[in-house]
Every structure is written in structure tokens, then in C-alpha cells.
Short mmCIF file of N, CA and C and ligand atoms in Angstrom, two decimals:
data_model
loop_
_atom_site.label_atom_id
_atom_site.label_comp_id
_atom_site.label_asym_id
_atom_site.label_seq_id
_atom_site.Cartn_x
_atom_site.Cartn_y
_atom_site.Cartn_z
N UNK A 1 0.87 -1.20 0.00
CA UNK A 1 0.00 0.00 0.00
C UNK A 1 0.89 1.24 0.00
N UNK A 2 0.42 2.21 -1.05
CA UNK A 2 1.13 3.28 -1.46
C UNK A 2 1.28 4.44 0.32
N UNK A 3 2.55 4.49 0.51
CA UNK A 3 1.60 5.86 1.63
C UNK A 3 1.58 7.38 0.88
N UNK A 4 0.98 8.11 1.74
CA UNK A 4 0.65 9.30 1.01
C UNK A 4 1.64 10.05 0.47
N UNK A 5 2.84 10.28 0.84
CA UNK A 5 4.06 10.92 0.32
C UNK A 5 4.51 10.46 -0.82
N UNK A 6 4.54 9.14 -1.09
CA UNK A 6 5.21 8.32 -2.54
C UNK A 6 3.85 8.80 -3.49
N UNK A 7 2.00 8.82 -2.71
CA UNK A 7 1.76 9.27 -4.07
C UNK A 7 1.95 10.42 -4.63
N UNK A 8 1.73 11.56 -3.47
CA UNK A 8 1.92 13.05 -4.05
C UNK A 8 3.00 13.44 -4.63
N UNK A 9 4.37 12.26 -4.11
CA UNK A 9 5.82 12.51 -5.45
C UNK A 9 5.61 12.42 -6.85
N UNK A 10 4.29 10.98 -7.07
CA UNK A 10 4.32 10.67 -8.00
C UNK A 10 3.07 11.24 -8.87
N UNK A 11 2.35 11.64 -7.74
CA UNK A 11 1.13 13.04 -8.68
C UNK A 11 2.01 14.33 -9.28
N UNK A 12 3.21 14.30 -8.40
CA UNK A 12 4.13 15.36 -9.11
C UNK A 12 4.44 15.31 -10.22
N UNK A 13 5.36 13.88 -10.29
CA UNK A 13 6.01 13.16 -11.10
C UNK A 13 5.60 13.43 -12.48
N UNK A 14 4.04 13.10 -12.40
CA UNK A 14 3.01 13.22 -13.63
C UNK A 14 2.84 14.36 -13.66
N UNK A 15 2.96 15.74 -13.82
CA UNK A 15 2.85 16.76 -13.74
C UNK A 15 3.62 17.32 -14.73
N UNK A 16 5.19 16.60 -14.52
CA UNK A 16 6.59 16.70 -14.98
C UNK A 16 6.32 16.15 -16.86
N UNK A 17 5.48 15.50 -16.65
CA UNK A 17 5.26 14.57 -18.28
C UNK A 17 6.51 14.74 -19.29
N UNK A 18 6.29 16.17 -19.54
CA UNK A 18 6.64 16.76 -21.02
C UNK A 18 8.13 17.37 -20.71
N UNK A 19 9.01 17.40 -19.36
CA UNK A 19 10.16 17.66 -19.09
C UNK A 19 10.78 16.03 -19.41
N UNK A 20 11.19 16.00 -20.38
CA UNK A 20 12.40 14.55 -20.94
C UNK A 20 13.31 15.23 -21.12
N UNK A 21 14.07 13.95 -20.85
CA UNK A 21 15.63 13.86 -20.92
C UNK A 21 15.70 13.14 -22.02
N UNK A 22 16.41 13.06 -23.31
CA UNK A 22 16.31 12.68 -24.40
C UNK A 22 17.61 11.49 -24.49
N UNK A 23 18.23 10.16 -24.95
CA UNK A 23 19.19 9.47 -25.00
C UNK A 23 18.98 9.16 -26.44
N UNK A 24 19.86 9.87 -26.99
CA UNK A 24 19.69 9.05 -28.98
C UNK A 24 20.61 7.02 -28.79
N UNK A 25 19.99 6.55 -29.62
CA UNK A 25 20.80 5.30 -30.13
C UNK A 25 22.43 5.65 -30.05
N UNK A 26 23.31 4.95 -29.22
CA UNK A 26 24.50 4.44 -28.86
C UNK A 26 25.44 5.68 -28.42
N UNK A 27 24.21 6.51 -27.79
CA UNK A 27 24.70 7.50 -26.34
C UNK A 27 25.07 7.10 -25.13
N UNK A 28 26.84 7.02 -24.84
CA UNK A 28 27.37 6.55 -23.99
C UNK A 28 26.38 6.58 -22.58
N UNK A 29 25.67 6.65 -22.33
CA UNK A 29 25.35 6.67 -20.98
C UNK A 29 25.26 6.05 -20.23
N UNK A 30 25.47 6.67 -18.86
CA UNK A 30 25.90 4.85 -17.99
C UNK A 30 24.80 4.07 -17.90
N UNK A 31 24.97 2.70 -17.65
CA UNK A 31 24.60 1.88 -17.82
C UNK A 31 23.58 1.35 -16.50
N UNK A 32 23.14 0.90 -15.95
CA UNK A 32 22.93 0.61 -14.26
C UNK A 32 21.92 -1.04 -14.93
N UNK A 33 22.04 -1.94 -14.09
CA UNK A 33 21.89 -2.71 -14.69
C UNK A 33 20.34 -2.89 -13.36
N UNK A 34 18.96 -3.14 -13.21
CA UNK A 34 17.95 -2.85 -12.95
C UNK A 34 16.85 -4.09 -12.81
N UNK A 35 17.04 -4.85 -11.88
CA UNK A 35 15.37 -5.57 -12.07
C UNK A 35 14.01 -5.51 -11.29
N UNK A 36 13.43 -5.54 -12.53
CA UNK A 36 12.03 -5.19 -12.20
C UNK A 36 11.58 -6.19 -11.75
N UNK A 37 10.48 -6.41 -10.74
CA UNK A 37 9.76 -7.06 -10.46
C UNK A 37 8.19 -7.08 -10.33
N UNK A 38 7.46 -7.79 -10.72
CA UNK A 38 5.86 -7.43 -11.00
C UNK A 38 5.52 -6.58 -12.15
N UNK A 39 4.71 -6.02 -12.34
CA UNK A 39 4.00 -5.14 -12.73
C UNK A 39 2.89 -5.69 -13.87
N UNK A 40 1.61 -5.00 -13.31
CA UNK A 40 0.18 -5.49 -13.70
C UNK A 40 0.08 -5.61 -15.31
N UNK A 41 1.10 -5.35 -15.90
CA UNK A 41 0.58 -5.63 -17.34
C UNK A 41 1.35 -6.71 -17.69
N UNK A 42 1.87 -7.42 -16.80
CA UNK A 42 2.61 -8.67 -17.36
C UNK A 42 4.06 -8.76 -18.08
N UNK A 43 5.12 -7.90 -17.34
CA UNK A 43 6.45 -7.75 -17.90
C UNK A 43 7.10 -8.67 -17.89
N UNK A 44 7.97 -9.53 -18.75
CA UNK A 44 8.53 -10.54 -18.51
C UNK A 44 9.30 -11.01 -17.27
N UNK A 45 8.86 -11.75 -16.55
CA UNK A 45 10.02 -11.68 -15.02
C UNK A 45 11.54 -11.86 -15.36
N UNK A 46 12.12 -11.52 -14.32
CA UNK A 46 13.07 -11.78 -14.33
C UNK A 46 14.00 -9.97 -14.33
N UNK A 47 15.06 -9.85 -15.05
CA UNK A 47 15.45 -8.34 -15.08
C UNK A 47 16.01 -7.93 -16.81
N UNK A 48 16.04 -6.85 -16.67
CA UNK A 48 16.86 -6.77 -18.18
C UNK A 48 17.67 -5.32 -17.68
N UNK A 49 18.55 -5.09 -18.88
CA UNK A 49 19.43 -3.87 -19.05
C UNK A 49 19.18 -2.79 -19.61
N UNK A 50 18.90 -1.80 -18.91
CA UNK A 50 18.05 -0.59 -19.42
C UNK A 50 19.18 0.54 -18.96
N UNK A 51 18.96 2.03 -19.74
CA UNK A 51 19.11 3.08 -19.62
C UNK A 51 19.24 3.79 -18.63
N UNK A 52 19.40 4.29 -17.11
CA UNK A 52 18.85 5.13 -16.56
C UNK A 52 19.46 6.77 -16.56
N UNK A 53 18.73 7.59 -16.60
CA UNK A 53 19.20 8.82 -17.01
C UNK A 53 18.90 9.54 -15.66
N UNK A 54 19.80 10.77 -15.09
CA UNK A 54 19.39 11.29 -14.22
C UNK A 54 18.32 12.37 -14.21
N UNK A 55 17.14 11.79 -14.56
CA UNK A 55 16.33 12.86 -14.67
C UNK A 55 14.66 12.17 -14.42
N UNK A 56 13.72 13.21 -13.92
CA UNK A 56 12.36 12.44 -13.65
C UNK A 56 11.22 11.90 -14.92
N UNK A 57 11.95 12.10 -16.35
CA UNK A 57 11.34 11.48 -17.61
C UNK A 57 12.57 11.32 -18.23
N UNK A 58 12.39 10.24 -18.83
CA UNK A 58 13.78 10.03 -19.89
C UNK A 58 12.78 9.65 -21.23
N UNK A 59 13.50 9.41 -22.27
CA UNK A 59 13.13 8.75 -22.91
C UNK A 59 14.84 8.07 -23.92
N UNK A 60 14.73 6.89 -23.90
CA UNK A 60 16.01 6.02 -24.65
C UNK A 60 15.41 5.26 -25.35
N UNK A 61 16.31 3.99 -26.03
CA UNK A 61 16.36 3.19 -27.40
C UNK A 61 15.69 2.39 -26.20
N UNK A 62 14.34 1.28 -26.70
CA UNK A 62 13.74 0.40 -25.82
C UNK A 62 15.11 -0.50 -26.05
N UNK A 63 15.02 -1.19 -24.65
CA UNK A 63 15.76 -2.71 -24.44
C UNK A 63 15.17 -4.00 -24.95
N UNK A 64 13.89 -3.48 -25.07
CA UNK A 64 13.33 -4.86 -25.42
C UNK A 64 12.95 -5.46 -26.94
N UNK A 65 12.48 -3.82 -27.08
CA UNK A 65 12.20 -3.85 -28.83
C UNK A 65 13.12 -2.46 -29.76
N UNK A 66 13.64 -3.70 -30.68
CA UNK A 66 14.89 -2.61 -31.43
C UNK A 66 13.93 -1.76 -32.67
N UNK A 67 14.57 -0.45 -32.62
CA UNK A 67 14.42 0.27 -33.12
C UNK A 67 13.18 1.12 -32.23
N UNK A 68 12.46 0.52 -31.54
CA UNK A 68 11.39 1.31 -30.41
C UNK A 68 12.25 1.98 -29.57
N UNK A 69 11.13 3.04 -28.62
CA UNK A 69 11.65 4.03 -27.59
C UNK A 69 11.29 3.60 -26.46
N UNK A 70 11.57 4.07 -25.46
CA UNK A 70 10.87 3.61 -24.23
C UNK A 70 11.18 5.20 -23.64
N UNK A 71 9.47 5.42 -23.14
CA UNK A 71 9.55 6.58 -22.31
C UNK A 71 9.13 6.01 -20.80
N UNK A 72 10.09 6.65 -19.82
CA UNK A 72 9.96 6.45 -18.66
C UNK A 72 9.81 7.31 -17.84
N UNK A 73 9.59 7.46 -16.31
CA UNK A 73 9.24 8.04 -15.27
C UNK A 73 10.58 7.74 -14.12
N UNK A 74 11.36 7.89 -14.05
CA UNK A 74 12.01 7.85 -12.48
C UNK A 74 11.59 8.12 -10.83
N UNK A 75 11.25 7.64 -9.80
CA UNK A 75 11.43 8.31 -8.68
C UNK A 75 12.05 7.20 -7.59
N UNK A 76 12.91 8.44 -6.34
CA UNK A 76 13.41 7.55 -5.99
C UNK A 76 14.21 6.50 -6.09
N UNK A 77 14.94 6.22 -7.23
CA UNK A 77 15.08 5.45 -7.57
C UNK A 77 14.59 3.98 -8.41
N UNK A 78 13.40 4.43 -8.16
CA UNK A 78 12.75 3.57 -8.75
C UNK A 78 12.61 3.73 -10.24
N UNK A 79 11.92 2.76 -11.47
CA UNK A 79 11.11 2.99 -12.14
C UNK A 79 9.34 2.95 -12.18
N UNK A 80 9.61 4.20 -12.29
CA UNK A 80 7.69 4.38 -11.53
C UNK A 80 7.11 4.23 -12.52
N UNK A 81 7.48 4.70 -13.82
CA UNK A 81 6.35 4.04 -14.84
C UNK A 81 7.48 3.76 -15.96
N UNK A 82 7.30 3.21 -16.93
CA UNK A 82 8.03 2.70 -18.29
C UNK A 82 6.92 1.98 -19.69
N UNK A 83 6.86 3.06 -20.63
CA UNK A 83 6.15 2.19 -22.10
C UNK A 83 7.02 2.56 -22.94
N UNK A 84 6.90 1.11 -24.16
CA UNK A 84 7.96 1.68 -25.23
C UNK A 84 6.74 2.07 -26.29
N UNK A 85 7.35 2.24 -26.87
CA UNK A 85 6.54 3.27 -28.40
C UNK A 85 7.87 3.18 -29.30
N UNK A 86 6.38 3.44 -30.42
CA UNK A 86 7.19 3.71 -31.76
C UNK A 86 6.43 4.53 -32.65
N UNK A 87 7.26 5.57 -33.84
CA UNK A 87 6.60 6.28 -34.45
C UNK A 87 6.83 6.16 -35.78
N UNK A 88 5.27 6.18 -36.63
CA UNK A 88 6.15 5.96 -38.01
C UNK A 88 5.19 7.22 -38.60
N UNK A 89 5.80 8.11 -38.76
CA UNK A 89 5.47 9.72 -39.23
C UNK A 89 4.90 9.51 -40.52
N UNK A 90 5.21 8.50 -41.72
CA UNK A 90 4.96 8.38 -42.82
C UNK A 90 3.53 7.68 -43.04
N UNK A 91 3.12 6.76 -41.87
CA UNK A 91 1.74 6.04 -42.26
C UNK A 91 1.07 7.40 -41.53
N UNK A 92 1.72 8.16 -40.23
CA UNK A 92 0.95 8.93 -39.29
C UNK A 92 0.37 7.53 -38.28
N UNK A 93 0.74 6.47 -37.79
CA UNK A 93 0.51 5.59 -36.90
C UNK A 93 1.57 5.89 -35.87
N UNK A 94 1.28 5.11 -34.65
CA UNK A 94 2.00 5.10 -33.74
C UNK A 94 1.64 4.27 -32.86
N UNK A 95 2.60 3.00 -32.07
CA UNK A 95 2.57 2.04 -30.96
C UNK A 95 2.92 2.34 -30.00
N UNK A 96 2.17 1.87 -28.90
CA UNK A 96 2.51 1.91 -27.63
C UNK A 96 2.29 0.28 -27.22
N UNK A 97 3.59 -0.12 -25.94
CA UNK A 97 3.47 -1.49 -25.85
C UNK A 97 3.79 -1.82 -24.32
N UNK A 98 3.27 -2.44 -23.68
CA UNK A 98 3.13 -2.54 -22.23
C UNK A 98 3.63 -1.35 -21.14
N UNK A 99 2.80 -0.69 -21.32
CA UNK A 99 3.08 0.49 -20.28
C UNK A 99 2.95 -0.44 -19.06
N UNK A 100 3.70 0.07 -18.04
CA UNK A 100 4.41 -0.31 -16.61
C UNK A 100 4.33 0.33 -15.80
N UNK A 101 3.90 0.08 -14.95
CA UNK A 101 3.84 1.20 -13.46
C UNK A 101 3.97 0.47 -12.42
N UNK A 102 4.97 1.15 -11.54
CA UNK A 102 5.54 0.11 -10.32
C UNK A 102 3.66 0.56 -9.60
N UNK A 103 3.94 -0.72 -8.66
CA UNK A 103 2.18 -0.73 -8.31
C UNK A 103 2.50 0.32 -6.95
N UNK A 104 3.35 0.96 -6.44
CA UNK A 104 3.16 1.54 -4.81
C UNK A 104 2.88 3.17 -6.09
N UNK A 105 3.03 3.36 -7.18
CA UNK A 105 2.79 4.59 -7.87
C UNK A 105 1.41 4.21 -8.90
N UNK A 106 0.68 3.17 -8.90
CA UNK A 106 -0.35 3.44 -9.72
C UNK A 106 -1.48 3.83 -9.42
N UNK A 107 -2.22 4.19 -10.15
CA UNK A 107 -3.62 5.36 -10.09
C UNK A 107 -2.98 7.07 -9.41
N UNK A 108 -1.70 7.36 -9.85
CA UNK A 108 -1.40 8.53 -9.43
C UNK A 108 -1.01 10.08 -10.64
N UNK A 109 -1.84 8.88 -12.39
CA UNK A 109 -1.32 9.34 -13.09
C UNK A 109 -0.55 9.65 -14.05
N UNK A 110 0.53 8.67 -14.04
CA UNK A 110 1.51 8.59 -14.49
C UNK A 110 1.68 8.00 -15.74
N UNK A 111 1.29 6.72 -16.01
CA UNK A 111 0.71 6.53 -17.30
C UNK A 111 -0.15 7.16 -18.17
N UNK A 112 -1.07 8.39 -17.70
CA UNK A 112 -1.93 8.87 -18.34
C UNK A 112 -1.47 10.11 -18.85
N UNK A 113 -0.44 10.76 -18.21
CA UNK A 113 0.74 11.75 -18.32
C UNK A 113 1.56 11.16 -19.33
N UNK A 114 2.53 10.35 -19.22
CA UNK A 114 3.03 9.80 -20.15
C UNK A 114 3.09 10.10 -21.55
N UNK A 115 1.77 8.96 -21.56
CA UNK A 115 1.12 8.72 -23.07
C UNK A 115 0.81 10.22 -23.06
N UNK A 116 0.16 10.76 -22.78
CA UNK A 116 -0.35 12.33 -23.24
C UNK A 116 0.87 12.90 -23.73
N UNK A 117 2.54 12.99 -22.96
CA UNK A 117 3.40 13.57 -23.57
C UNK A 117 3.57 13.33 -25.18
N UNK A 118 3.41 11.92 -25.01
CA UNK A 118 3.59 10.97 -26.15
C UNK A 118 2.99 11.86 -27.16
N UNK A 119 1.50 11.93 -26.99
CA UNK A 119 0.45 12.35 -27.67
C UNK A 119 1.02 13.64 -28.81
N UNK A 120 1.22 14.93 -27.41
CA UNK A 120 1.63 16.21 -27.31
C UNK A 120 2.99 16.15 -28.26
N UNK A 121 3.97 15.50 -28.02
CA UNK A 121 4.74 15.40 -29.06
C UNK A 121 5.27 14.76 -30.53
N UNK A 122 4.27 13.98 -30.55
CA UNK A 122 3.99 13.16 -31.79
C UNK A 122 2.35 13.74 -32.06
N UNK A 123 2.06 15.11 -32.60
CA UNK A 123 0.56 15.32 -33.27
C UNK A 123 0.23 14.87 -34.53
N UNK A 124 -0.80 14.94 -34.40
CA UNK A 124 -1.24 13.83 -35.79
C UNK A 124 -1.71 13.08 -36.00
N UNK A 125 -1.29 11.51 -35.39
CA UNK A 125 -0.96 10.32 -35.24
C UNK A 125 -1.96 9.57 -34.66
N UNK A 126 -2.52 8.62 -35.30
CA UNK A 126 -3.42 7.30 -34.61
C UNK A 126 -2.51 6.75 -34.01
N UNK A 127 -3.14 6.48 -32.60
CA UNK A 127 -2.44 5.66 -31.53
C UNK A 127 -2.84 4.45 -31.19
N UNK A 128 -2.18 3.58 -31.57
CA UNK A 128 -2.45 1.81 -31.59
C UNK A 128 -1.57 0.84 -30.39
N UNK A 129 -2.26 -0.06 -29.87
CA UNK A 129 -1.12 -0.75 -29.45
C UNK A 129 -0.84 -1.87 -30.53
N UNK A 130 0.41 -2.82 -30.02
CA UNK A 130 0.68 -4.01 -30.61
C UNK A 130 0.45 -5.28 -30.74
N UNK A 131 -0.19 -5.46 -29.32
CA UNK A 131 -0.78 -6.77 -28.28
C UNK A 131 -2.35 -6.33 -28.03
N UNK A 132 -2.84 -7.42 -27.89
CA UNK A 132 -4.29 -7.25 -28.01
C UNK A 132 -4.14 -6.77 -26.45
N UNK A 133 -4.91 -6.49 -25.72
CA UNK A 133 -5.70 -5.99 -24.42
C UNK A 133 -5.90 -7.02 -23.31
N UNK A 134 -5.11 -7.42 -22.42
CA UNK A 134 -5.52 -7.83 -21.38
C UNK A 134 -7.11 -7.82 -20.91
N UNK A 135 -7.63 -8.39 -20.41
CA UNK A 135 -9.19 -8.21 -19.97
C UNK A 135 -8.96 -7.14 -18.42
N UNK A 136 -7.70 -7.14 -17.46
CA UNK A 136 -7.67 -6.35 -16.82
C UNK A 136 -7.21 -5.03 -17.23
N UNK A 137 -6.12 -4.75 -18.40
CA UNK A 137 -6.28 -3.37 -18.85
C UNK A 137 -7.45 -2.56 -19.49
N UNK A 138 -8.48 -3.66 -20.17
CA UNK A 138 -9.12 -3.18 -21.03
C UNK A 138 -9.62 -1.51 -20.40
N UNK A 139 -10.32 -1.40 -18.78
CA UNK A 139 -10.65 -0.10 -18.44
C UNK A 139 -9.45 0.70 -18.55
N UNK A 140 -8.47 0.21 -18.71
CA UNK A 140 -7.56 1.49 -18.47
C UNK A 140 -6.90 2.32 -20.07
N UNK A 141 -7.20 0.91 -21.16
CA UNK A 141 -7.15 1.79 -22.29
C UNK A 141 -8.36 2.54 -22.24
N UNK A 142 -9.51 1.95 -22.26
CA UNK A 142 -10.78 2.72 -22.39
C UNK A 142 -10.50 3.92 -21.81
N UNK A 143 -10.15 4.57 -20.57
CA UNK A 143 -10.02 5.62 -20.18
C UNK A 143 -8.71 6.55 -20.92
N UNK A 144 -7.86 6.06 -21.24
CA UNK A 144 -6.43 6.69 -21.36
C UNK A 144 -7.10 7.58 -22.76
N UNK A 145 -7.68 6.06 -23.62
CA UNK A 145 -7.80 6.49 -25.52
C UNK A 145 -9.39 6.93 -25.55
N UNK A 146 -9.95 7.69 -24.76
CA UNK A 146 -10.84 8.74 -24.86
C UNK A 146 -10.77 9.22 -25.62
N UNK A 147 -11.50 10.20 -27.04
CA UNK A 147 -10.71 11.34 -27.46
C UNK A 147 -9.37 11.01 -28.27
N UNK A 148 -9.11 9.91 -28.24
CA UNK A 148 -7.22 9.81 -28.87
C UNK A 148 -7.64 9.36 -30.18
N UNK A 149 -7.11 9.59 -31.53
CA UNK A 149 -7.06 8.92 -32.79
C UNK A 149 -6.48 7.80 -32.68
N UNK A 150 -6.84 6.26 -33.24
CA UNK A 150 -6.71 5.40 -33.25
C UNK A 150 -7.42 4.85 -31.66
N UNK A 151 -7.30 5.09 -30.90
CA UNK A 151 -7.89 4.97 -29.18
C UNK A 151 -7.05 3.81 -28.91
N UNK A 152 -6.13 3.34 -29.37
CA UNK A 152 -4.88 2.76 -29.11
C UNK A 152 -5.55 1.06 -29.10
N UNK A 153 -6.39 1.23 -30.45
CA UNK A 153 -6.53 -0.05 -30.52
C UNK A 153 -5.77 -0.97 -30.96
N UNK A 154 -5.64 -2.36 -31.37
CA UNK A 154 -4.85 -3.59 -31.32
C UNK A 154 -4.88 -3.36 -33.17
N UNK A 155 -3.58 -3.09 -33.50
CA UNK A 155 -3.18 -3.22 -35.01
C UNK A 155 -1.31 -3.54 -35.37
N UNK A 156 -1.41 -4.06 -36.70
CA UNK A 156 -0.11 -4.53 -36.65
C UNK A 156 0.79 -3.41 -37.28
N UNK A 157 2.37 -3.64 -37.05
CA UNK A 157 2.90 -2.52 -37.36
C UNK A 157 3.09 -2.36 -39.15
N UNK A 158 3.31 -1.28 -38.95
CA UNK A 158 3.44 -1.07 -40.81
C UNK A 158 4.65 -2.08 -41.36
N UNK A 159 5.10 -1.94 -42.75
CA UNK A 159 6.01 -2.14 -43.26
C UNK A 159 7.77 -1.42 -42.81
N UNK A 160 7.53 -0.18 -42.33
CA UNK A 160 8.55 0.79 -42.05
C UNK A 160 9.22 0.16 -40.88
N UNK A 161 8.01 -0.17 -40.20
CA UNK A 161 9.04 -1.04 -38.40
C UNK A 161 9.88 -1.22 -38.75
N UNK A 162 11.07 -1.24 -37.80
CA UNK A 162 11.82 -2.32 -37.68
C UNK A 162 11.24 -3.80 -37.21
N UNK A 163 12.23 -4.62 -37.67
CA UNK A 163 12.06 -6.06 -37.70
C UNK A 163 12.53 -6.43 -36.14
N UNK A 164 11.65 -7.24 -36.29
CA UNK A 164 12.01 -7.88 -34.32
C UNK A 164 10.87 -7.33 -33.77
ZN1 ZN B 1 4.95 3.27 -41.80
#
């Protein structure tokens, strides 16, 4: 159970959305090697090797999927939220793929901030995911893709993706 201080960091946190820290593809940055554990959308267990940037949004090259981004949330040390995305400017589509939120920071925002940066800086763009919908996310796309082009329904990626 969240206590009240970790959420109001992380009602902050979400506030912060649109302040990123930017990491291009094979920007020395250090390395910190990071495992996650849990999270309600089903992240692969175990840990992987990710980015961390000193700052309360980053966004870097995803670890998981090449040529994707992954925008994240920092606090504390933690990773309080993490989705990767991808943009392909030429169809005007765009993926989003297991957004993540450590659970002592969810319902504070942060995913819904996020994606909105997402939104805010990629205009234009139908927003799709890649993976069909969990039956427990389904309310939470429903709420996020209100109002959003595409409403981040389940479609496959163009030709332009990268492969993998
Ligand atoms: Zn395309």
C-alpha cells in the first residue's frame, strides 16, 4: 500500500510529463543494470538492461524492442512508470506497448501523463497498441484512448518497423 508521500511525489512526477531527458541510439550513458519485479501488465520476469538517465522522464532506445523508444518516469530510484513506443510519421501511426507502473505509484497518473506527452509530441498520429488488451487493462485503455485517434486499438505494425 502506497503511503501518502510516494503518491503526491508521483502526482508530481506526472505533472513533470513533457520535461524529458532525451538518450539518442548508442549514447554513452551509464549503464545501471535494474530488475524489475511485478507489474500489472505482465512484464517478462526476471530483469533486463536498461538506460537510466538522471532525470524524472527520460526517454532512450527500448531494451526490449529494437528500433522502439521507451519513455519512462524515475522516482526515488525507482522505475515508476516505463512504455515503449514507436513512431512511423509516414503512415501517421504510432505504438505503444506494455506500459508499466511500479504498483506503490499506480492510479497517481503517471501513465496517463506519459502517453499524453507521447500524444503532445507526436501530433497527428493514430495511436495503436501491438498486443491485443488484457481483460484487466481493457478499463484502463478505455479511459487513457478517450478522445485519442486510433484509441490505441490492437493493429499490426506497418512495413517501415523495424524487424524484431
Ligand atoms: Zn509506416
Amino acid at each position: 500500500m502506497a503511503g501518502v508521500e510516494e503518491r503526491e511525489e508521483a502526482t508530481a512526477l506526472a505533472a513533470q510529463a513533457r520535461n524529458v531527458v532525451w538518450a539518442a541510439d548508442g549514447t554513452p550513458w551509464q549503464r545501471f543494470l535494474r530488475v524489475l519485479s511485478g507489474g500489472r501488465c505482465g512484464r517478462q520476469p526476471g530483469g533486463w538492461t536498461v538506460i537510466r538517465l538522471d532525470a524524472p522522464w527520460q526517454d532512450t532506445p527500448s531494451s526490449e524492442r529494437p528500433g522502439w523508444r521507451e519513455r519512462a518516469a524515475n522516482l526515488d530510484g525507482d522505475v515508476a512508470f516505463a512504455v515503449d513506443y514507436l513512431v512511423c510519421a509516414r503512415c501517421g501511426f504510432a505504438w505503444v506497448e506494455w506500459p508499466y507502473t511500479m504498483g506503490k505509484y499506480q492510479r497517481c497518473g503517471l501513465a496517463a501523463a506519459g502517453l499524453e506527452a507521447l500524444r503532445l509530441e507526436y501530433p497527428g498520429l493514430s495511436w495503436h497498441t501491438l498486443g491485443a488488451h488484457f481483460r484487466d487493462s481493457r478499463p484502463f485503455w478505455t479511459a487513457v484512448g478517450a478522445g485519442v485517434p486510433g484509441v490505441y486499438q490492437q493493429r499490426e505494425t506497418c512495413s517501415h518497423a523495424p524487424a524484431g
